GROMACS .gro file of C-alpha atoms in nm:
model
  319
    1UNK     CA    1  -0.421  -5.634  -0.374
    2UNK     CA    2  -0.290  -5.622  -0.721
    3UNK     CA    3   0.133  -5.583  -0.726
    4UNK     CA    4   0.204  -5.330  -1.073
    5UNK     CA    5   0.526  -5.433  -1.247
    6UNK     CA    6   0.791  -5.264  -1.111
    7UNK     CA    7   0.922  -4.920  -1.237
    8UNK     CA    8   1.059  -4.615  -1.179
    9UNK     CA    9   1.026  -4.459  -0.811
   10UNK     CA   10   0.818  -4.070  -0.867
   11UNK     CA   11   0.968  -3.770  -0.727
   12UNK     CA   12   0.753  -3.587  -0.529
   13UNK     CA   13   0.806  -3.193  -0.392
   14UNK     CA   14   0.509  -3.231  -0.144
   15UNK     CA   15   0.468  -3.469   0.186
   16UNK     CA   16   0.104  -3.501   0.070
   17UNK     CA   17   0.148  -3.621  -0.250
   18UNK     CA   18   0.369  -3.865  -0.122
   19UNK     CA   19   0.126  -3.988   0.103
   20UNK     CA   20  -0.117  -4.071  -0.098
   21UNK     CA   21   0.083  -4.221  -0.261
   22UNK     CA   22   0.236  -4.475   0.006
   23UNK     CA   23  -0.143  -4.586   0.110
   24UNK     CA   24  -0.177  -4.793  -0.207
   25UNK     CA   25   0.088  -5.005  -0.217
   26UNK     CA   26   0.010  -5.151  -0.561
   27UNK     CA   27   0.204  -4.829  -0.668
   28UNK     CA   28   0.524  -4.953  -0.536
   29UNK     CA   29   0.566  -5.287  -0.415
   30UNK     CA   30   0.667  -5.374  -0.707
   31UNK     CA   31   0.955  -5.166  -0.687
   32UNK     CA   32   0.986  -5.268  -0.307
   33UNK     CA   33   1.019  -5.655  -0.368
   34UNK     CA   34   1.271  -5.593  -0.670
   35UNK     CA   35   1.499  -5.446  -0.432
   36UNK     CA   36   1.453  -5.716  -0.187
   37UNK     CA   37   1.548  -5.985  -0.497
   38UNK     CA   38   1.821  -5.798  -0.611
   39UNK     CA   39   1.972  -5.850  -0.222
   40UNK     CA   40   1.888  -6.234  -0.288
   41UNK     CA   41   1.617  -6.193  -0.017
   42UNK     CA   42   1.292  -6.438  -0.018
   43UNK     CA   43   1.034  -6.184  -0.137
   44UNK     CA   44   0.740  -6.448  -0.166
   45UNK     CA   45   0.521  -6.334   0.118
   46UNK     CA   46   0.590  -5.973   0.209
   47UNK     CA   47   0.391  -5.755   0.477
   48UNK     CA   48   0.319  -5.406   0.398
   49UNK     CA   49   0.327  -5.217   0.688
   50UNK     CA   50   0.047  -4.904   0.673
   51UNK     CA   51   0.144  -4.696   0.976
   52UNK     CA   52   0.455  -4.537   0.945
   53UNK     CA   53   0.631  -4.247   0.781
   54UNK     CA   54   0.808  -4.444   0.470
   55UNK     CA   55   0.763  -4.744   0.237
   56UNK     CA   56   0.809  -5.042   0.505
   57UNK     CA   57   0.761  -5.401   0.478
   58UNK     CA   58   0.820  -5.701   0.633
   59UNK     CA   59   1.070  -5.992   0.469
   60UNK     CA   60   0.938  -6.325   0.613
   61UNK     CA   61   0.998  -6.310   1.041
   62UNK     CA   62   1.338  -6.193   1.010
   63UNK     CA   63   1.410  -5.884   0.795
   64UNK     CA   64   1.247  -5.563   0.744
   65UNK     CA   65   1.322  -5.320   0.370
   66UNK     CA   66   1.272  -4.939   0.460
   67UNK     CA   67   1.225  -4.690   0.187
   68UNK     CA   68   1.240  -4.325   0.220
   69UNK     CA   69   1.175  -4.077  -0.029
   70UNK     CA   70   1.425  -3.809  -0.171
   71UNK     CA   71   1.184  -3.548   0.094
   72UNK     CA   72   1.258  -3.744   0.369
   73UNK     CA   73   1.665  -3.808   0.291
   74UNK     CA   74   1.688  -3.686   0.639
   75UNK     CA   75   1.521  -3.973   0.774
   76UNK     CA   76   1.724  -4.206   0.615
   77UNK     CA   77   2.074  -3.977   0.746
   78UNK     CA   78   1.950  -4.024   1.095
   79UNK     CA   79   1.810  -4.374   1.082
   80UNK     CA   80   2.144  -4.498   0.971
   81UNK     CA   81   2.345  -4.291   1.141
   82UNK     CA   82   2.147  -4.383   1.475
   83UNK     CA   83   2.158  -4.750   1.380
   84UNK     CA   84   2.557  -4.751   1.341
   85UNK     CA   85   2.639  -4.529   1.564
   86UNK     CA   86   2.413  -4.696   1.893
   87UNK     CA   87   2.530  -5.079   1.754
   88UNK     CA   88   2.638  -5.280   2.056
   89UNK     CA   89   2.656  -4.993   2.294
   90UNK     CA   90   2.257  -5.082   2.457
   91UNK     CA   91   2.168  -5.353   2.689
   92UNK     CA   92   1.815  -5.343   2.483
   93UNK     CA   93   1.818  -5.484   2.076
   94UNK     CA   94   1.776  -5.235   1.845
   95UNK     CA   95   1.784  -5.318   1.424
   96UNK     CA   96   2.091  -5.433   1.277
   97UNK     CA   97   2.169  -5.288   0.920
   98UNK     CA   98   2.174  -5.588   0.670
   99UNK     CA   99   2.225  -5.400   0.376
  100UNK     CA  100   2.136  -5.055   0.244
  101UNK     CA  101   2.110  -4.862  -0.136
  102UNK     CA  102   1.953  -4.650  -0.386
  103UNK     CA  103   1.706  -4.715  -0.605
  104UNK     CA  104   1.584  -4.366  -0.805
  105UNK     CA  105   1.691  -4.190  -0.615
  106UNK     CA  106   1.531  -4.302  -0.288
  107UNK     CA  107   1.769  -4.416  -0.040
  108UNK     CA  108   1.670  -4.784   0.179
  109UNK     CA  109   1.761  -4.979   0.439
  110UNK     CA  110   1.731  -5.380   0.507
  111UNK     CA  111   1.776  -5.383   0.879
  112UNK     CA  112   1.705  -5.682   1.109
  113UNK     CA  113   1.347  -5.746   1.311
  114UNK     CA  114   1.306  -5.738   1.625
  115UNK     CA  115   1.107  -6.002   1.841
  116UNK     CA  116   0.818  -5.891   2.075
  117UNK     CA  117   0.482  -5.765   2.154
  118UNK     CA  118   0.462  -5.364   1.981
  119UNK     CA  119   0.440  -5.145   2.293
  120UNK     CA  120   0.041  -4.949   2.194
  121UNK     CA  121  -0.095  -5.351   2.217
  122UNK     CA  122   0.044  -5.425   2.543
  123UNK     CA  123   0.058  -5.109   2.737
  124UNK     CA  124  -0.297  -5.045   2.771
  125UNK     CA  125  -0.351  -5.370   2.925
  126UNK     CA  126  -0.044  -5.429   3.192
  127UNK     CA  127  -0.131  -5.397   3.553
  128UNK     CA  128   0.032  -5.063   3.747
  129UNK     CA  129   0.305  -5.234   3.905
  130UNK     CA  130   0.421  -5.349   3.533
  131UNK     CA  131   0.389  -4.982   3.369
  132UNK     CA  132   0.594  -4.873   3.649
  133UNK     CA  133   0.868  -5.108   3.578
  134UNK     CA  134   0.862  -5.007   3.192
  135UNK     CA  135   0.861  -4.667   3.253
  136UNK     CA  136   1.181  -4.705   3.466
  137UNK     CA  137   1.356  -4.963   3.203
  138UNK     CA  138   1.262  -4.645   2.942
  139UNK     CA  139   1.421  -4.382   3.201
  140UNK     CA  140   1.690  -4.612   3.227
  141UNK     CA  141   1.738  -4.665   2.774
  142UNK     CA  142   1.721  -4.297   2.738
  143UNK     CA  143   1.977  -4.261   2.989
  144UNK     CA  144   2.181  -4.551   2.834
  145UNK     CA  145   2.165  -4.408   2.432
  146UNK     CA  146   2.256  -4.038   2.558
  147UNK     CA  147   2.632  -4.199   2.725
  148UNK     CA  148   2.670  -4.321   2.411
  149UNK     CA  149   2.915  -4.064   2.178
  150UNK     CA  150   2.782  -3.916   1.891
  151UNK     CA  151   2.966  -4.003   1.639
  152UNK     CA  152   2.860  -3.846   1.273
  153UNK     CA  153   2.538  -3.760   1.440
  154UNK     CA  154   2.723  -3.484   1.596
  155UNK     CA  155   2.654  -3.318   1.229
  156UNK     CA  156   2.311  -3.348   1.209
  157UNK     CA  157   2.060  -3.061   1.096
  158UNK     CA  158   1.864  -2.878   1.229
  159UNK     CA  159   2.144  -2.813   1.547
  160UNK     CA  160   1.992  -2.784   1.870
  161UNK     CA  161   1.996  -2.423   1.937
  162UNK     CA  162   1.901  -2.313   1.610
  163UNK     CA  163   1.613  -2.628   1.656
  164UNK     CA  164   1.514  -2.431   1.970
  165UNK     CA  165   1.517  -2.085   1.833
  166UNK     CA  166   1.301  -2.175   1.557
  167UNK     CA  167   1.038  -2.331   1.779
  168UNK     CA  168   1.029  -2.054   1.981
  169UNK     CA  169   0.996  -1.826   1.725
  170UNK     CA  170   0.662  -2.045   1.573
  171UNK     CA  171   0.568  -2.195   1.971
  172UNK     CA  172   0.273  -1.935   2.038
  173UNK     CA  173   0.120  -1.939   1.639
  174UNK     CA  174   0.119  -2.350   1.649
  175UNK     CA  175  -0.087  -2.395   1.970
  176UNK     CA  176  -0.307  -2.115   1.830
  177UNK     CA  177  -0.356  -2.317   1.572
  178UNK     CA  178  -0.384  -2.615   1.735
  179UNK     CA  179  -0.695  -2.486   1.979
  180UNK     CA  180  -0.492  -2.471   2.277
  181UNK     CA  181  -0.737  -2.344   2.549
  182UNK     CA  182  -0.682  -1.915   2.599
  183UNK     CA  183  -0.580  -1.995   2.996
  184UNK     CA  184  -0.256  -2.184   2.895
  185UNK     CA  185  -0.218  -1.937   2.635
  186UNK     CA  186  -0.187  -1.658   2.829
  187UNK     CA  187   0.135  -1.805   3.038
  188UNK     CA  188   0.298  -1.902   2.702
  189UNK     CA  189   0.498  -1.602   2.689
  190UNK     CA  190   0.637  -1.609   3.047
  191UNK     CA  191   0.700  -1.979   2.989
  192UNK     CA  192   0.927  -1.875   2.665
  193UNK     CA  193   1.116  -1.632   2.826
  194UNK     CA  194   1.211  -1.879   3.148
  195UNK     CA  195   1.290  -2.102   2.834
  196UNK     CA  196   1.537  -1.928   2.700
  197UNK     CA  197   1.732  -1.960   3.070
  198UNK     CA  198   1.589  -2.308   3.172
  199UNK     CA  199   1.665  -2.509   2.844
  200UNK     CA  200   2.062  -2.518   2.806
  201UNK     CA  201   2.182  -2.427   2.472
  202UNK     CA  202   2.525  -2.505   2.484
  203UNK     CA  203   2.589  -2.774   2.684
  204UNK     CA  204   2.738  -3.089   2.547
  205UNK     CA  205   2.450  -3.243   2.319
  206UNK     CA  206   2.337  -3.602   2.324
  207UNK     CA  207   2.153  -3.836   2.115
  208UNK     CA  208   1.783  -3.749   2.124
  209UNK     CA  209   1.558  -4.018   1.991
  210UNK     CA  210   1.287  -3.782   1.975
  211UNK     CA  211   0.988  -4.010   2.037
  212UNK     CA  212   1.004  -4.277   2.291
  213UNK     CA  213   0.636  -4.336   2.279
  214UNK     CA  214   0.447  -4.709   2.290
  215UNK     CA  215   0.447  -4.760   1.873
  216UNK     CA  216   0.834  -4.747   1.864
  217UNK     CA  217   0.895  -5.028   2.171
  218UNK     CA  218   0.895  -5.372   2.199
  219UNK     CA  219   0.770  -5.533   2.536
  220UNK     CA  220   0.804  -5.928   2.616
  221UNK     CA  221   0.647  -6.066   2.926
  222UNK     CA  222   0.847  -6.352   3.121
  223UNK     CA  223   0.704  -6.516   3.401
  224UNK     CA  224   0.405  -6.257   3.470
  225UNK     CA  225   0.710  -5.973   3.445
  226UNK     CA  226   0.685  -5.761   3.138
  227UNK     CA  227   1.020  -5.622   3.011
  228UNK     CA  228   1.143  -5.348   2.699
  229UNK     CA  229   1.232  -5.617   2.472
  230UNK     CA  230   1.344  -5.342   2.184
  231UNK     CA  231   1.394  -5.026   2.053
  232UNK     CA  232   1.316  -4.895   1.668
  233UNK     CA  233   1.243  -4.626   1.430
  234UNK     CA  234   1.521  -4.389   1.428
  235UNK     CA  235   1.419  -4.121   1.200
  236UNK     CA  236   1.398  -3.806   1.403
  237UNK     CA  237   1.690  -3.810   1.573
  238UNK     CA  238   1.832  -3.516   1.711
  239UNK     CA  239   2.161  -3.391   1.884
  240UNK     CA  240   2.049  -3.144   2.177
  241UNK     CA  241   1.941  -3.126   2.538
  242UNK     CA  242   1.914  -3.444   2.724
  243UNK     CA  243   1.597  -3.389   2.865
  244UNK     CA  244   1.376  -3.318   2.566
  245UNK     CA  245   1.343  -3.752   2.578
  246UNK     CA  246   1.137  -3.725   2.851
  247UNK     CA  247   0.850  -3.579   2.707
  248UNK     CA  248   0.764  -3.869   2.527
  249UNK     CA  249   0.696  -4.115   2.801
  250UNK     CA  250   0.573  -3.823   3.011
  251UNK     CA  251   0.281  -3.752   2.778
  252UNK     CA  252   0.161  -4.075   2.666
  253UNK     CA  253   0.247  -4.321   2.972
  254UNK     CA  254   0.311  -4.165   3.299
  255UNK     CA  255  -0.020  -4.001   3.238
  256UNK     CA  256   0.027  -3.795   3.562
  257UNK     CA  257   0.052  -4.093   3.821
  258UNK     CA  258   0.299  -4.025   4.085
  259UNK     CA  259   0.439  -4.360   4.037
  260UNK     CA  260   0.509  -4.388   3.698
  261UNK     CA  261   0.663  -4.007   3.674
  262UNK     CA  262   0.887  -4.105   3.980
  263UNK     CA  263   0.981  -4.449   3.811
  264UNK     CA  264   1.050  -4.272   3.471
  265UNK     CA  265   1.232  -4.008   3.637
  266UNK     CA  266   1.449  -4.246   3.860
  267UNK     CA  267   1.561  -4.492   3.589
  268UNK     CA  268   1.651  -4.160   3.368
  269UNK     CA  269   1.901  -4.068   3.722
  270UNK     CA  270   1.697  -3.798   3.844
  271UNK     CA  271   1.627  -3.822   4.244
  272UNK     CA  272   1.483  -3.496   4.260
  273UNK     CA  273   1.218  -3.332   4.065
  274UNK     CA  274   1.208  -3.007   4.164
  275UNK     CA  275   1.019  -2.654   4.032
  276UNK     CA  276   1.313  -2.587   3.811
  277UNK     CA  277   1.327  -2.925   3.647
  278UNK     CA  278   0.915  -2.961   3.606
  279UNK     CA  279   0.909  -2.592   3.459
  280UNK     CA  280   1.208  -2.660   3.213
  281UNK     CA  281   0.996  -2.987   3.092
  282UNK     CA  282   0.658  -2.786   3.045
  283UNK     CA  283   0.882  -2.535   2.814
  284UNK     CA  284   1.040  -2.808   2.646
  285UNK     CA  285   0.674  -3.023   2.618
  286UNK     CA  286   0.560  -2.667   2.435
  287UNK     CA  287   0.850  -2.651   2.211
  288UNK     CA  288   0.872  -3.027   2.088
  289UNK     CA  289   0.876  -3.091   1.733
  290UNK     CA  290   0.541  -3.296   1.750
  291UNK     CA  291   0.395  -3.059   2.037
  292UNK     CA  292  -0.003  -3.089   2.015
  293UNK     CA  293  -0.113  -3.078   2.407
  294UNK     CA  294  -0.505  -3.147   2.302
  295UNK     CA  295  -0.374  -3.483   2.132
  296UNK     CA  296  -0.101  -3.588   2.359
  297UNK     CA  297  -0.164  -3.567   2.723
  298UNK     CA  298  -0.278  -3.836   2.866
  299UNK     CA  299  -0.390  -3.728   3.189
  300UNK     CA  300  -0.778  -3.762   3.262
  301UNK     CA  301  -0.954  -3.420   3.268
  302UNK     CA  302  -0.673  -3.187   3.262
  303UNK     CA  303  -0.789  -2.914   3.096
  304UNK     CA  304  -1.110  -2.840   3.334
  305UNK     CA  305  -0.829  -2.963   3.655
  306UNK     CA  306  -0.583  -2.680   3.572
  307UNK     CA  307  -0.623  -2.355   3.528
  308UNK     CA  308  -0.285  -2.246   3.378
  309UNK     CA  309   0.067  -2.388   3.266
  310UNK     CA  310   0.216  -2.382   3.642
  311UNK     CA  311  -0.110  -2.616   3.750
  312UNK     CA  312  -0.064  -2.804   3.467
  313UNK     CA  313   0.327  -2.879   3.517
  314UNK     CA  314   0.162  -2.985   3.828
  315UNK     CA  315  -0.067  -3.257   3.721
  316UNK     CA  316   0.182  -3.393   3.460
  317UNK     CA  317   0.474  -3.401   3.696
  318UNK     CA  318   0.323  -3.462   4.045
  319UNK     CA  319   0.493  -3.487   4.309
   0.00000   0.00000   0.00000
């Protein structure tokens, strides 16, 4: 790959534009590795990271230099925020800020890396007994960052119930969009109106992380026992209703096996799942920011095994 000279970061008014240009990083490492020098930071073999939302790369085995875009200041608000606010308060590592800036306008962070195998390599492979015991050291983390207080994220946009209002208000026109099959379809707007009762509003918010799915963990395995071994990306963060950070693991782990979903579920403090509780994480699964059923459950034939939203509460949350 040939490096351009460094020079001035682009502004960009469009998420596509932008991505096009982060997939060639000849654009901007450049700009990337200057920032790195101007820290004093050994820039000599960096690692461009390709999957991702920002400009990331690796500094040696130790460091890792996060750029975000003026479009995505947000990103940057919550992954610091997150970072600072959640420092020391987890039994589970999560990045350390080194050093942070502004280079054109584009806000970055040098935060610390962590050690361990990236959760999408190893969970596909660990026996059931082991995804069981991640899924309730995950119930357990989630649990663990929402004691902690909130701090300046109690400030961050969009606020919960104005978050939840909006999705409502778009809910039915996005799974149109996204080919969601006419039977769950047609309990969508029952669903939305047990929402609106089922999903608190008001209560005391916590710190969502938003997406505690396999690419943002860290696993380590220590004497045939695999383990969470760390926690990253912080970028969609919200403030809100504890239980929307169950709908990660839910989707892409538990994938409907009694087992996991009670393992998740216990770790998280919950003894009891109950009609209530199953019906107010179907809503919530709906109204996620990322919500694409099609893509992102991960249980095998659901959408010939249930005929409607109730049956499929049923086959993601057995039990």
């Amino acid at each position: 790959m040939t490096i351009t000279q460094s020079q001035q970061l682009p502004h960009f008014t469009g998420a596509e534009s932008f991505r096009v240009y982060r997939a060639d990083p000849s654009q901007w490492l450049g700009n990337a590795l200057d920032i790195a020098r101007g820290h004093g930071l050994d820039a000599s073999e960096p690692q461009v990271f390709s999957t991702g939302t920002n400009l990331v790369i690796g500094l040696g085995e130790k460091l890792i230099l996060k750029i975000f875009p003026p479009l995505l200041r947000a990103q940057f608000i919550s992954e610091r925020g997150s970072l600072t606010q959640l420092a020391g308060r987890l039994h589970l590592p999560i990045p350390e800020i080194v050093a942070e800036g502004m280079r054109d306008g584009w806000p970055y962070l040098i935060i610390t890396r962590l050690a361990g195998t990236l959760g999408s390599e190893a969970w596909p492979h660990l026996a059931e007994d082991q995804k069981e015991r991640v899924l309730h050291q995950i119930g357990e983390t989630i649990a663990s960052v929402q004691r902690a207080p909130l701090g300046e994220l109690a400030h961050i946009e969009p606020r919960w119930d104005d978050f939840m209002r909006q999705q409502m208000q778009g809910c039915k026109a996005r799974h149109l969009r996204l080919g969601l099959a006419p039977k769950f379809l047609g309990g969508l707007e029952d669903l939305l109106r047990d929402a609106a009762k089922l999903i608190p509003m008001d209560a005391p918010p916590v710190i969502l992380i938003g997406e505690y799915i396999p690419e943002n963990f860290l696993l380590a395995c220590d004497d045939g026992q695999w383990s969470l071994a760390g926690l990253f990306d912080f970028g969609d963060v919200l403030a809100g209703s504890r239980d929307y950070d169950l709908l990660g693991p839910s989707a892409f782990m538990a994938a409907g096996r009694p087992g996991r979903v009670r393992s998740l579920l216990d770790g998280f403090g919950y003894a009891k799942l109950d009609f209530a509780l199953k019906r107010r994480l179907m809503a919530l699964m709906l109204l996620h920011r990322a919500s694409d059923l099609n893509s992102h459950i991960c249980v095998e034939g659901w959408q010939e095994r249930a005929n409607d939203l109730v049956e499929l509460q049923e086959l993601i949350w057995p039990g």
